[in-house]
CSV table of C-alpha atoms in Angstrom, one decimal:
chain,number,residue,atom,x,y,z
A,1348,MET,CA,35.6,-0.5,0.7
A,1349,PRO,CA,37.8,-0.9,3.8
A,1350,GLY,CA,40.1,2.0,4.2
A,1351,GLU,CA,37.9,4.6,2.5
A,1352,PRO,CA,37.5,7.7,4.6
A,1353,SER,CA,33.7,8.1,4.3
A,1354,ARG,CA,30.9,5.8,5.4
A,1355,SER,CA,27.4,5.9,4.1
A,1356,THR,CA,24.2,4.8,6.0
A,1357,LEU,CA,22.8,4.0,2.6
A,1358,ILE,CA,25.1,1.1,2.6
A,1359,ASP,CA,25.6,0.3,6.3
A,1360,VAL,CA,21.9,0.4,7.2
A,1361,THR,CA,19.6,-1.7,5.2
A,1362,ASN,CA,15.9,-0.8,4.6
A,1363,GLN,CA,15.0,-3.8,6.8
A,1364,GLN,CA,17.2,-2.5,9.6
A,1365,LEU,CA,15.7,1.0,9.2
A,1366,HIS,CA,12.2,-0.5,9.6
A,1367,SER,CA,13.3,-2.4,12.7
A,1368,PHE,CA,14.7,0.8,14.2
A,1369,LEU,CA,11.5,2.6,13.5
A,1370,SER,CA,9.4,-0.3,14.8
A,1371,GLY,CA,11.4,-0.5,18.0
A,1372,ARG,CA,12.7,-3.9,17.3
A,1373,LEU,CA,16.3,-2.6,17.1
A,1374,GLU,CA,17.9,0.0,19.4
A,1375,GLY,CA,20.9,2.2,19.2
A,1376,SER,CA,19.9,5.0,16.9
A,1377,SER,CA,18.9,8.4,18.3
A,1378,PRO,CA,16.0,10.4,16.7
A,1379,ASP,CA,18.5,12.7,15.0
A,1380,GLN,CA,20.4,9.7,13.6
A,1381,LEU,CA,17.1,8.2,12.3
A,1382,CYS,CA,16.2,11.4,10.6
A,1383,ASP,CA,19.6,11.5,8.9
A,1384,ILE,CA,19.1,7.9,7.7
A,1385,ILE,CA,15.7,8.7,6.4
A,1386,SER,CA,16.7,12.0,4.8
A,1387,ALA,CA,19.4,10.2,2.7
A,1388,ARG,CA,16.8,7.9,1.2
A,1389,SER,CA,13.8,10.3,1.0
A,1390,LEU,CA,13.7,10.1,-2.8
A,1391,GLN,CA,13.7,6.3,-2.7
A,1392,LEU,CA,10.9,6.2,-0.1
A,1393,ARG,CA,8.8,8.7,-2.1
A,1394,ASN,CA,9.2,6.8,-5.4
A,1395,VAL,CA,6.7,4.0,-5.1
A,1396,ALA,CA,6.9,3.1,-8.8
A,1397,LYS,CA,10.7,2.9,-9.2
A,1398,PRO,CA,12.4,3.0,-5.7
A,1399,TYR,CA,15.7,1.9,-7.3
A,1400,GLY,CA,15.3,4.1,-10.4
A,1401,THR,CA,16.1,2.9,-13.9
A,1402,PRO,CA,19.4,2.7,-15.7
A,1403,THR,CA,20.7,6.2,-16.9
A,1404,PRO,CA,23.7,7.2,-19.0
A,1405,ALA,CA,24.9,9.5,-16.2
A,1406,SER,CA,24.9,6.8,-13.5
A,1407,ARG,CA,26.6,4.3,-15.9
A,1408,LYS,CA,29.2,6.8,-16.8
A,1409,ALA,CA,30.0,7.5,-13.1
A,1410,VAL,CA,30.3,3.8,-12.4
A,1411,GLU,CA,32.5,3.2,-15.4
A,1412,ALA,CA,34.7,6.1,-14.4
A,1413,GLY,CA,35.2,4.5,-11.0
A,1414,SER,CA,33.8,7.2,-8.7
A,1415,VAL,CA,30.2,7.6,-7.6
A,1416,THR,CA,28.5,10.2,-5.4
A,1417,LEU,CA,25.7,8.8,-3.3
A,1418,ALA,CA,22.5,10.5,-2.3
A,1419,ASP,CA,23.9,11.5,1.0
A,1420,GLY,CA,26.9,13.2,-0.6
A,1421,VAL,CA,29.4,10.4,0.2
A,1422,VAL,CA,31.9,9.8,-2.7
A,1423,LEU,CA,33.1,6.2,-3.1
A,1424,GLN,CA,35.5,4.5,-5.5
A,1425,VAL,CA,34.4,1.7,-7.7
A,1426,ASP,CA,37.0,-0.9,-8.5
A,1427,GLU,CA,37.1,-3.1,-11.6
A,1428,VAL,CA,35.4,-6.1,-10.1
A,1429,GLU,CA,32.7,-4.0,-8.5
A,1430,ARG,CA,32.1,-2.3,-11.8
A,1431,GLU,CA,31.3,-5.5,-13.5
A,1432,PHE,CA,29.1,-6.8,-10.7
A,1433,THR,CA,27.3,-3.4,-10.5
A,1434,LEU,CA,26.5,-3.3,-14.2
A,1435,ALA,CA,25.3,-6.9,-14.1
A,1436,ILE,CA,23.0,-6.1,-11.2
A,1437,SER,CA,21.7,-3.0,-12.9
A,1438,THR,CA,20.9,-5.0,-16.1
A,1439,ARG,CA,19.3,-7.9,-14.3
A,1440,PHE,CA,17.0,-5.8,-12.2
A,1441,GLY,CA,16.6,-2.8,-14.5
A,1442,ILE,CA,17.7,-0.4,-11.8
A,1443,ASP,CA,19.9,2.7,-11.7
A,1444,GLU,CA,23.6,1.9,-11.8
A,1445,ILE,CA,24.5,3.9,-8.7
A,1446,GLN,CA,21.6,2.2,-6.8
A,1447,ALA,CA,22.9,-1.1,-8.0
A,1448,PHE,CA,26.4,-0.2,-6.6
A,1449,VAL,CA,24.8,0.7,-3.2
A,1450,LEU,CA,22.8,-2.5,-3.3
A,1451,LEU,CA,26.0,-4.5,-4.0
A,1452,ARG,CA,28.0,-2.8,-1.2
A,1453,SER,CA,25.2,-3.1,1.3
A,1454,PHE,CA,24.7,-6.8,0.4
A,1455,LEU,CA,28.4,-7.5,0.9
A,1456,TYR,CA,28.6,-5.4,4.1
A,1457,ASN,CA,25.5,-6.9,5.7
A,1458,GLU,CA,25.3,-10.4,4.2
A,1459,GLY,CA,28.7,-11.2,2.9
A,1460,LEU,CA,29.6,-13.5,0.0
A,1461,SER,CA,32.1,-16.3,-0.4
A,1462,ASN,CA,35.5,-15.2,-1.8
A,1463,ASN,CA,35.5,-15.2,-5.6
A,1464,GLY,CA,39.1,-14.3,-6.0
A,1465,GLY,CA,38.4,-11.2,-7.9
A,1466,SER,CA,36.9,-13.1,-10.8
A,1467,THR,CA,34.1,-11.6,-12.9
A,1468,ASP,CA,33.6,-14.5,-15.3
A,1469,LYS,CA,30.0,-15.4,-16.2
A,1470,GLY,CA,29.6,-18.2,-13.7
A,1471,VAL,CA,30.7,-16.0,-10.8
A,1472,VAL,CA,28.4,-13.1,-12.0
A,1473,ASP,CA,25.5,-15.5,-12.2
A,1474,GLU,CA,26.3,-16.8,-8.7
A,1475,LEU,CA,26.3,-13.2,-7.4
A,1476,ILE,CA,23.0,-12.4,-9.1
A,1477,ALA,CA,21.4,-15.6,-7.5
A,1478,ALA,CA,22.8,-14.7,-4.1
A,1479,ILE,CA,21.8,-11.0,-4.1
A,1480,THR,CA,18.2,-11.5,-5.5
A,1481,PRO,CA,16.6,-12.4,-2.2
A,1482,PHE,CA,18.3,-9.5,-0.6
A,1483,TYR,CA,17.1,-7.1,-3.3
A,1484,TYR,CA,13.6,-8.4,-3.2
A,1485,SER,CA,13.5,-8.0,0.6
A,1486,GLU,CA,14.9,-4.5,0.4
A,1487,ARG,CA,12.2,-3.5,-2.1
A,1488,LEU,CA,9.5,-4.6,0.3
A,1489,PHE,CA,11.2,-2.7,3.2
A,1490,VAL,CA,11.4,0.5,1.2
A,1491,LEU,CA,7.6,0.5,1.5
A,1492,ARG,CA,7.5,-1.0,5.0
A,1493,ALA,CA,9.7,1.7,6.4
A,1494,LEU,CA,6.9,4.2,5.9
A,1495,ILE,CA,4.4,2.2,8.0
A,1496,PRO,CA,5.8,3.0,11.5
A,1497,LEU,CA,6.2,6.6,10.5
A,1498,PHE,CA,2.5,6.9,9.5
A,1499,ARG,CA,1.5,5.1,12.7
A,1500,ALA,CA,3.7,7.2,14.9
A,1501,HIS,CA,2.5,10.5,13.3
A,1502,GLU,CA,-1.0,9.8,14.6
A,1503,ASN,CA,0.2,8.8,18.1
A,1504,THR,CA,1.9,11.5,20.2
A,1505,GLY,CA,2.9,8.9,22.7
A,1506,ASP,CA,4.9,6.9,20.1
A,1507,SER,CA,8.7,6.9,20.7
A,1508,ILE,CA,9.3,8.1,17.1
A,1509,HIS,CA,6.5,10.6,16.9
A,1510,ALA,CA,8.9,13.5,16.6
A,1511,VAL,CA,10.8,11.6,13.9
A,1512,ALA,CA,7.6,11.0,12.0
A,1513,THR,CA,6.5,14.6,12.4
A,1514,LYS,CA,9.8,15.9,11.1
A,1515,CYS,CA,10.4,13.4,8.3
A,1516,LEU,CA,7.1,12.6,6.7
A,1517,PRO,CA,6.5,16.1,5.3
A,1518,ARG,CA,10.0,16.0,3.8
A,1519,ILE,CA,9.4,12.6,2.2
A,1520,LEU,CA,5.9,13.2,1.0
A,1521,GLN,CA,5.8,16.8,-0.3
A,1522,ASP,CA,2.4,16.1,-1.7
A,1523,SER,CA,0.7,13.5,0.4
A,1524,HIS,CA,-2.5,13.4,-1.6
A,1525,GLN,CA,-0.5,12.7,-4.8
A,1526,PHE,CA,1.4,10.0,-2.9
A,1527,ALA,CA,-1.8,8.2,-2.1
A,1528,LEU,CA,-2.8,8.4,-5.8
A,1529,ASP,CA,0.7,7.1,-6.8
A,1530,LEU,CA,0.2,4.1,-4.5
A,1531,ILE,CA,-3.0,3.2,-6.2
A,1532,THR,CA,-1.6,3.8,-9.7
A,1533,GLU,CA,1.4,1.6,-8.9
A,1534,TYR,CA,-0.7,-1.1,-7.4
A,1535,LEU,CA,-2.8,-1.3,-10.5
A,1536,HIS,CA,0.3,-1.3,-12.7
A,1537,LYS,CA,1.7,-4.3,-10.8
A,1538,THR,CA,-1.5,-6.3,-11.3
A,1539,GLU,CA,-1.0,-5.9,-15.1
A,1540,MET,CA,2.8,-6.3,-15.3
A,1541,ASP,CA,4.4,-8.8,-17.7
A,1542,ILE,CA,7.2,-11.0,-16.5
A,1543,PRO,CA,10.5,-9.4,-17.6
A,1544,GLU,CA,11.9,-10.9,-20.8
A,1545,VAL,CA,15.2,-11.7,-19.1
A,1546,LEU,CA,13.3,-14.1,-16.7
A,1547,HIS,CA,11.2,-16.0,-19.2
A,1548,ALA,CA,13.6,-18.8,-19.8
A,1549,ASP,CA,13.4,-20.2,-16.2
A,1550,ALA,CA,9.9,-21.0,-15.0
A,1551,ARG,CA,11.1,-21.2,-11.4
A,1552,ILE,CA,12.6,-17.7,-11.5
A,1553,ALA,CA,9.5,-16.4,-13.3
A,1554,SER,CA,7.3,-17.8,-10.6
A,1555,ARG,CA,9.5,-16.2,-7.9
A,1556,TRP,CA,9.2,-12.9,-9.7
A,1557,ALA,CA,5.4,-13.2,-9.8
A,1558,LYS,CA,5.3,-13.9,-6.1
A,1559,GLN,CA,7.5,-10.9,-5.4
A,1560,ASN,CA,5.3,-8.7,-7.5
A,1561,MET,CA,2.3,-9.9,-5.5
A,1562,LYS,CA,4.1,-9.3,-2.2
A,1563,GLU,CA,4.8,-5.7,-3.3
A,1564,GLN,CA,1.1,-5.3,-4.2
A,1565,LEU,CA,0.2,-6.4,-0.6
A,1566,VAL,CA,2.7,-4.1,1.1
A,1567,THR,CA,1.6,-1.2,-1.2
A,1568,LEU,CA,-2.0,-1.8,0.1
A,1569,GLU,CA,-0.7,-1.8,3.6
A,1570,VAL,CA,1.0,1.6,3.0
A,1571,LEU,CA,-2.2,2.9,1.4
A,1572,PHE,CA,-4.2,1.8,4.5
A,1573,TRP,CA,-1.8,3.7,6.8
A,1574,THR,CA,-1.7,6.7,4.5
A,1575,VAL,CA,-5.5,7.1,4.7
A,1576,TRP,CA,-5.7,6.1,8.3
A,1577,GLY,CA,-5.0,9.6,9.4
A,1578,TYR,CA,-2.3,11.3,7.3
A,1579,VAL,CA,-4.2,12.0,4.0
A,1580,PRO,CA,-7.8,13.4,4.1
A,1581,CYS,CA,-10.3,11.1,2.4
A,1582,ASP,CA,-11.7,13.6,-0.1
A,1583,GLY,CA,-14.2,12.6,-2.8
A,1584,PRO,CA,-11.9,12.0,-5.8
A,1585,LEU,CA,-9.5,9.9,-3.6
A,1586,VAL,CA,-12.2,7.7,-2.2
A,1587,VAL,CA,-13.6,7.2,-5.7
A,1588,ARG,CA,-10.1,6.2,-7.0
A,1589,ILE,CA,-9.7,3.7,-4.2
A,1590,PHE,CA,-13.1,2.1,-4.8
A,1591,GLU,CA,-12.5,1.9,-8.6
A,1592,ALA,CA,-9.2,0.2,-8.0
A,1593,ALA,CA,-10.7,-2.2,-5.4
A,1594,TYR,CA,-13.7,-3.2,-7.5
A,1595,ASN,CA,-12.0,-3.2,-10.9
A,1596,THR,CA,-9.4,-5.7,-9.7
A,1597,ASN,CA,-12.0,-7.7,-7.8
A,1598,LEU,CA,-10.1,-7.0,-4.5
A,1599,GLY,CA,-6.8,-8.0,-6.1
A,1600,SER,CA,-7.8,-11.3,-7.6
A,1601,SER,CA,-7.5,-10.1,-11.2
A,1602,GLN,CA,-3.8,-10.7,-11.9
A,1603,LYS,CA,-2.0,-10.8,-15.2
A,1604,ASN,CA,0.2,-13.6,-13.9
A,1605,SER,CA,-2.5,-15.5,-12.1
A,1606,THR,CA,-1.3,-18.9,-13.5
A,1607,LEU,CA,1.9,-18.4,-11.4
A,1608,LEU,CA,-0.1,-17.8,-8.2
A,1609,LEU,CA,-2.0,-21.1,-8.0
A,1610,ASP,CA,0.0,-22.6,-5.1
A,1611,ASP,CA,-0.6,-22.1,-1.4
A,1612,GLU,CA,1.7,-19.0,-1.2
A,1613,GLY,CA,0.1,-17.4,-4.2
A,1614,ASN,CA,-3.4,-18.1,-2.8
A,1615,GLN,CA,-2.5,-16.7,0.6
A,1616,LEU,CA,-1.1,-13.5,-1.0
A,1617,GLN,CA,-4.4,-13.0,-2.9
A,1618,HIS,CA,-6.5,-13.6,0.2
A,1619,ASP,CA,-4.4,-11.2,2.2
A,1620,CYS,CA,-4.8,-8.5,-0.5
A,1621,ALA,CA,-8.6,-9.0,-0.5
A,1622,ALA,CA,-8.7,-8.6,3.2
A,1623,LEU,CA,-6.7,-5.4,3.0
A,1624,TRP,CA,-8.9,-4.0,0.3
A,1625,ILE,CA,-11.9,-4.7,2.6
A,1626,LEU,CA,-10.3,-2.7,5.4
A,1627,VAL,CA,-9.2,0.1,3.1
A,1628,THR,CA,-12.6,0.6,1.5
A,1629,VAL,CA,-14.4,0.5,4.9
A,1630,GLU,CA,-11.8,2.8,6.5
A,1631,VAL,CA,-12.0,5.6,3.9
A,1632,LEU,CA,-15.7,5.9,4.4
A,1633,GLU,CA,-14.9,7.1,8.0
A,1634,LEU,CA,-18.0,5.6,9.5
A,1635,GLU,CA,-17.4,7.0,13.0
A,1636,LYS,CA,-17.1,10.5,11.7
A,1637,VAL,CA,-20.2,10.0,9.5
A,1638,ALA,CA,-22.0,8.8,12.7
A,1639,GLU,CA,-21.3,11.9,14.7
A,1640,ASP,CA,-23.9,14.6,15.0
A,1641,GLY,CA,-22.9,17.1,12.4
A,1642,GLY,CA,-20.5,14.6,10.9
A,1643,ILE,CA,-22.1,15.0,7.5
A,1644,GLU,CA,-22.7,18.3,5.9
A,1645,ILE,CA,-24.9,18.8,2.8
A,1646,SER,CA,-24.2,22.2,1.5
A,1647,ALA,CA,-23.4,24.0,-1.7
A,1648,THR,CA,-20.5,25.6,0.2
A,1649,PRO,CA,-19.2,22.9,2.6
A,1650,SER,CA,-16.9,24.0,5.4
A,1651,ASP,CA,-14.7,20.8,4.9
A,1652,LYS,CA,-14.0,20.1,1.3
A,1653,THR,CA,-11.5,17.4,2.2
A,1654,PHE,CA,-14.3,15.1,3.4
A,1655,TYR,CA,-15.8,13.0,0.6
A,1656,PRO,CA,-19.5,13.8,1.4
A,1657,SER,CA,-18.8,17.3,0.3
A,1658,SER,CA,-18.6,16.1,-3.3
A,1659,PRO,CA,-22.0,14.9,-4.6
A,1660,GLU,CA,-20.5,13.7,-7.8
A,1661,SER,CA,-18.2,11.5,-5.8
A,1662,LEU,CA,-21.1,10.1,-3.8
A,1663,ARG,CA,-22.9,9.3,-7.0
A,1664,ARG,CA,-19.9,7.5,-8.4
A,1665,ILE,CA,-19.2,5.5,-5.2
A,1666,HIS,CA,-22.8,4.4,-5.1
A,1667,GLU,CA,-22.6,3.3,-8.7
A,1668,ILE,CA,-19.5,1.2,-7.9
A,1669,VAL,CA,-20.8,-0.4,-4.7
A,1670,THR,CA,-24.2,-1.3,-6.2
A,1671,SER,CA,-22.6,-2.7,-9.3
A,1672,ASN,CA,-21.1,-5.7,-7.5
A,1673,LEU,CA,-23.1,-7.6,-4.8
A,1674,SER,CA,-20.7,-10.6,-4.4
A,1675,SER,CA,-20.1,-11.9,-0.8
A,1676,GLN,CA,-16.6,-10.5,-0.6
A,1677,HIS,CA,-18.0,-7.0,-0.9
A,1678,ALA,CA,-20.6,-7.5,1.9
A,1679,CYS,CA,-18.7,-5.4,4.5
A,1680,THR,CA,-18.3,-2.5,2.1
A,1681,HIS,CA,-21.9,-2.9,0.9
A,1682,LEU,CA,-23.2,-2.5,4.5
A,1683,ALA,CA,-20.8,0.3,5.3
A,1684,TRP,CA,-22.0,2.2,2.3
A,1685,ALA,CA,-25.6,1.5,3.3
A,1686,PHE,CA,-24.9,3.2,6.7
A,1687,VAL,CA,-23.4,6.2,4.9
A,1688,LEU,CA,-26.5,6.5,2.8
A,1689,SER,CA,-28.7,6.3,5.9
A,1690,ARG,CA,-26.9,9.2,7.5
A,1691,LEU,CA,-27.1,11.2,4.2
A,1692,THR,CA,-30.8,10.5,4.0
A,1693,SER,CA,-31.3,11.5,7.6
A,1694,LYS,CA,-29.4,14.7,7.2
A,1695,ALA,CA,-31.3,15.6,4.0
A,1696,GLY,CA,-34.5,15.1,5.9
A,1697,GLN,CA,-33.5,17.9,8.3
A,1698,LEU,CA,-32.9,20.5,5.7
A,1699,LYS,CA,-35.4,23.0,4.5
A,1700,GLU,CA,-33.9,23.0,1.1
A,1701,ILE,CA,-31.6,20.5,-0.7
A,1702,PRO,CA,-28.7,22.1,-2.6
A,1703,GLU,CA,-29.2,21.6,-6.3
A,1704,SER,CA,-25.9,19.7,-6.7
A,1705,TYR,CA,-27.1,17.0,-4.3
A,1706,ARG,CA,-30.7,16.9,-5.4
A,1707,GLY,CA,-30.5,14.3,-8.2
A,1708,PHE,CA,-28.4,11.8,-6.1
A,1709,LEU,CA,-30.5,12.2,-2.9
A,1710,ASP,CA,-33.8,11.9,-4.8
A,1711,SER,CA,-32.6,8.6,-6.2
A,1712,LEU,CA,-32.2,7.3,-2.6
A,1713,HIS,CA,-35.7,8.4,-1.4
A,1714,PRO,CA,-38.8,6.2,-1.4
A,1715,HIS,CA,-40.8,6.5,-4.5
A,1716,HIS,CA,-43.7,4.9,-6.1
A,1717,ASN,CA,-43.2,2.1,-8.5
A,1718,ARG,CA,-46.3,0.4,-10.0
A,1719,SER,CA,-48.3,2.0,-7.1
A,1720,LYS,CA,-46.2,0.3,-4.5
A,1721,GLU,CA,-44.0,2.4,-2.2
A,1722,ARG,CA,-40.3,1.3,-2.4
A,1723,GLU,CA,-38.1,1.4,0.6
A,1724,PRO,CA,-35.1,3.7,0.8
A,1725,SER,CA,-31.9,2.5,-0.8
A,1726,HIS,CA,-30.0,2.1,2.4
A,1727,VAL,CA,-32.7,-0.1,3.9
A,1728,LEU,CA,-32.7,-2.4,0.8
A,1729,MET,CA,-28.9,-2.5,0.8
A,1730,ALA,CA,-28.7,-3.3,4.5
A,1731,ARG,CA,-31.2,-6.1,4.1
A,1732,ALA,CA,-29.2,-7.5,1.1
A,1733,ALA,CA,-26.0,-7.4,3.1
A,1734,PHE,CA,-27.6,-9.2,6.1
A,1735,SER,CA,-29.2,-11.9,3.9
A,1736,PRO,CA,-27.8,-15.4,4.1
A,1737,GLU,CA,-26.8,-15.2,0.5
A,1738,ALA,CA,-24.5,-12.3,1.1
A,1739,GLY,CA,-22.4,-14.2,3.6
A,1740,LEU,CA,-21.5,-11.1,5.7
A,1741,PHE,CA,-21.1,-13.0,9.0
A,1742,LYS,CA,-19.2,-15.8,7.3
A,1743,LEU,CA,-16.9,-13.2,5.8
A,1744,LEU,CA,-16.3,-11.5,9.1
A,1745,LEU,CA,-15.7,-14.8,10.9
A,1746,THR,CA,-13.2,-15.8,8.2
A,1747,LEU,CA,-11.4,-12.5,8.5
A,1748,LEU,CA,-11.2,-12.6,12.3
A,1749,THR,CA,-10.2,-16.3,12.6
A,1750,THR,CA,-8.2,-17.2,9.6
A,1751,SER,CA,-6.6,-14.0,8.2
A,1752,PRO,CA,-3.0,-13.1,9.1
A,1753,LEU,CA,-4.2,-9.5,9.3
A,1754,PHE,CA,-6.1,-10.4,12.5
A,1755,VAL,CA,-4.4,-13.6,13.8
A,1756,THR,CA,-0.7,-13.5,14.5
A,1757,SER,CA,-0.4,-17.3,14.8
A,1758,VAL,CA,-1.8,-17.7,11.3
A,1759,ALA,CA,0.7,-15.1,10.0
A,1760,TRP,CA,3.5,-17.2,11.5
A,1761,LYS,CA,2.1,-20.5,10.2
A,1762,THR,CA,1.6,-19.3,6.7
A,1763,GLY,CA,4.8,-17.2,6.5
A,1764,SER,CA,2.6,-14.2,5.6
A,1765,THR,CA,4.0,-11.1,4.0
A,1766,VAL,CA,1.7,-8.9,6.1
A,1767,THR,CA,4.0,-6.5,7.9
A,1768,ASP,CA,2.0,-6.0,11.2
A,1769,PRO,CA,-0.3,-8.9,11.8
A,1770,ASN,CA,-3.2,-8.2,14.2
A,1771,ALA,CA,-2.5,-4.4,14.2
A,1772,ILE,CA,-4.7,-2.4,16.5
A,1773,ALA,CA,-5.8,-0.2,13.6
A,1774,PHE,CA,-7.0,-3.2,11.6
A,1775,ARG,CA,-9.2,-4.2,14.5
A,1776,SER,CA,-10.4,-0.6,15.0
A,1777,VAL,CA,-11.8,-0.5,11.5
A,1778,LEU,CA,-13.9,-3.6,12.1
A,1779,LYS,CA,-14.8,-2.4,15.6
A,1780,GLY,CA,-16.0,0.9,14.2
A,1781,PHE,CA,-17.8,-0.9,11.4
A,1782,GLY,CA,-19.6,-3.0,14.0
A,1783,HIS,CA,-20.6,-0.1,16.2
A,1784,CYS,CA,-22.0,1.9,13.3
A,1785,ASN,CA,-24.0,-1.0,12.0
A,1786,GLY,CA,-25.0,-2.5,15.3
């Protein structure tokens, strides 16, 4: 506390402030300072499942001994009052004890708390927990959000933090493909999470937890979008995993705690998740690349194995997933996949010989005779189905572009949306590319 010789940016700079620095909303930090701030919390930024860790005997022992070493090497003393508060925070949120201490110090430094006279009786501890909960929930969201401007800047050489992103992202995400898979795994885990036992007694607190869980799902999807936007190649297994997650959760509407998400805020969160899933599933199909001459390669020895059409087994599985659900909310993805099939069919028609690994799948897409009547190619049938009035494609697009916080900033403000960057250029680019390829 005051008088200690060392300062730590882990305490002085919140995750929200870091996001503001990276987004250009706050000034005053040089690229080197930003890299130092990011470096100190690389493990936290990488750990999408447990950014604040879990309680450990080693961390508890350090807190109880009164001296902790933070991730940036700064050593701080823990007094008796802080120890009691830290352990209470760790227990309540199920987080690592040293992380709980950092959270406490950061909260007191950046938010402040009324003087408790050094008391640690139950009433004061409960008051602290109530006061720090919004701060903790916000910081959890901004752990994820801090990655978004880094991904965006990495793809834009003109961005003011392009150099920071280029330097820091490889350090944070030592295996970017695995990181994308971790995001999907954690998202699915959150849809199935039970409310913590410690929160069951208070329905209001339980509802708040369920909303926070849903907000974290939404921001996880945002990070996934920016991860696949350009940083991680969309290979076959990754695209399959994304489609399985999107369709198995019905675009995020299948929630373990759905009964706590029935109000306006809960409904908005689910609508926003569905909109993001639509963007993600269309984006990973890389329609503009597919549309290019030579964009698709059908070969037993493809030159680019990181592009999903190089995996015939993945193509088969994606087709199986897309054609298994024809509901209106999947209309955009349905039509996007029909376009991919049209390009695959066209490419196959130019080849003298189809590789054996592709033959079964491509044959299933070609016209064939059924009861003596020629059947149209799969992509034609799928496109016709997507454009039918029953599919509601145009209604879905109109709803997205006029009522979704992802595309309308004023709606985001009005609804208090959790979407990090309403009306982002990349969101519009996905639908623009979708329109051009299917125009």
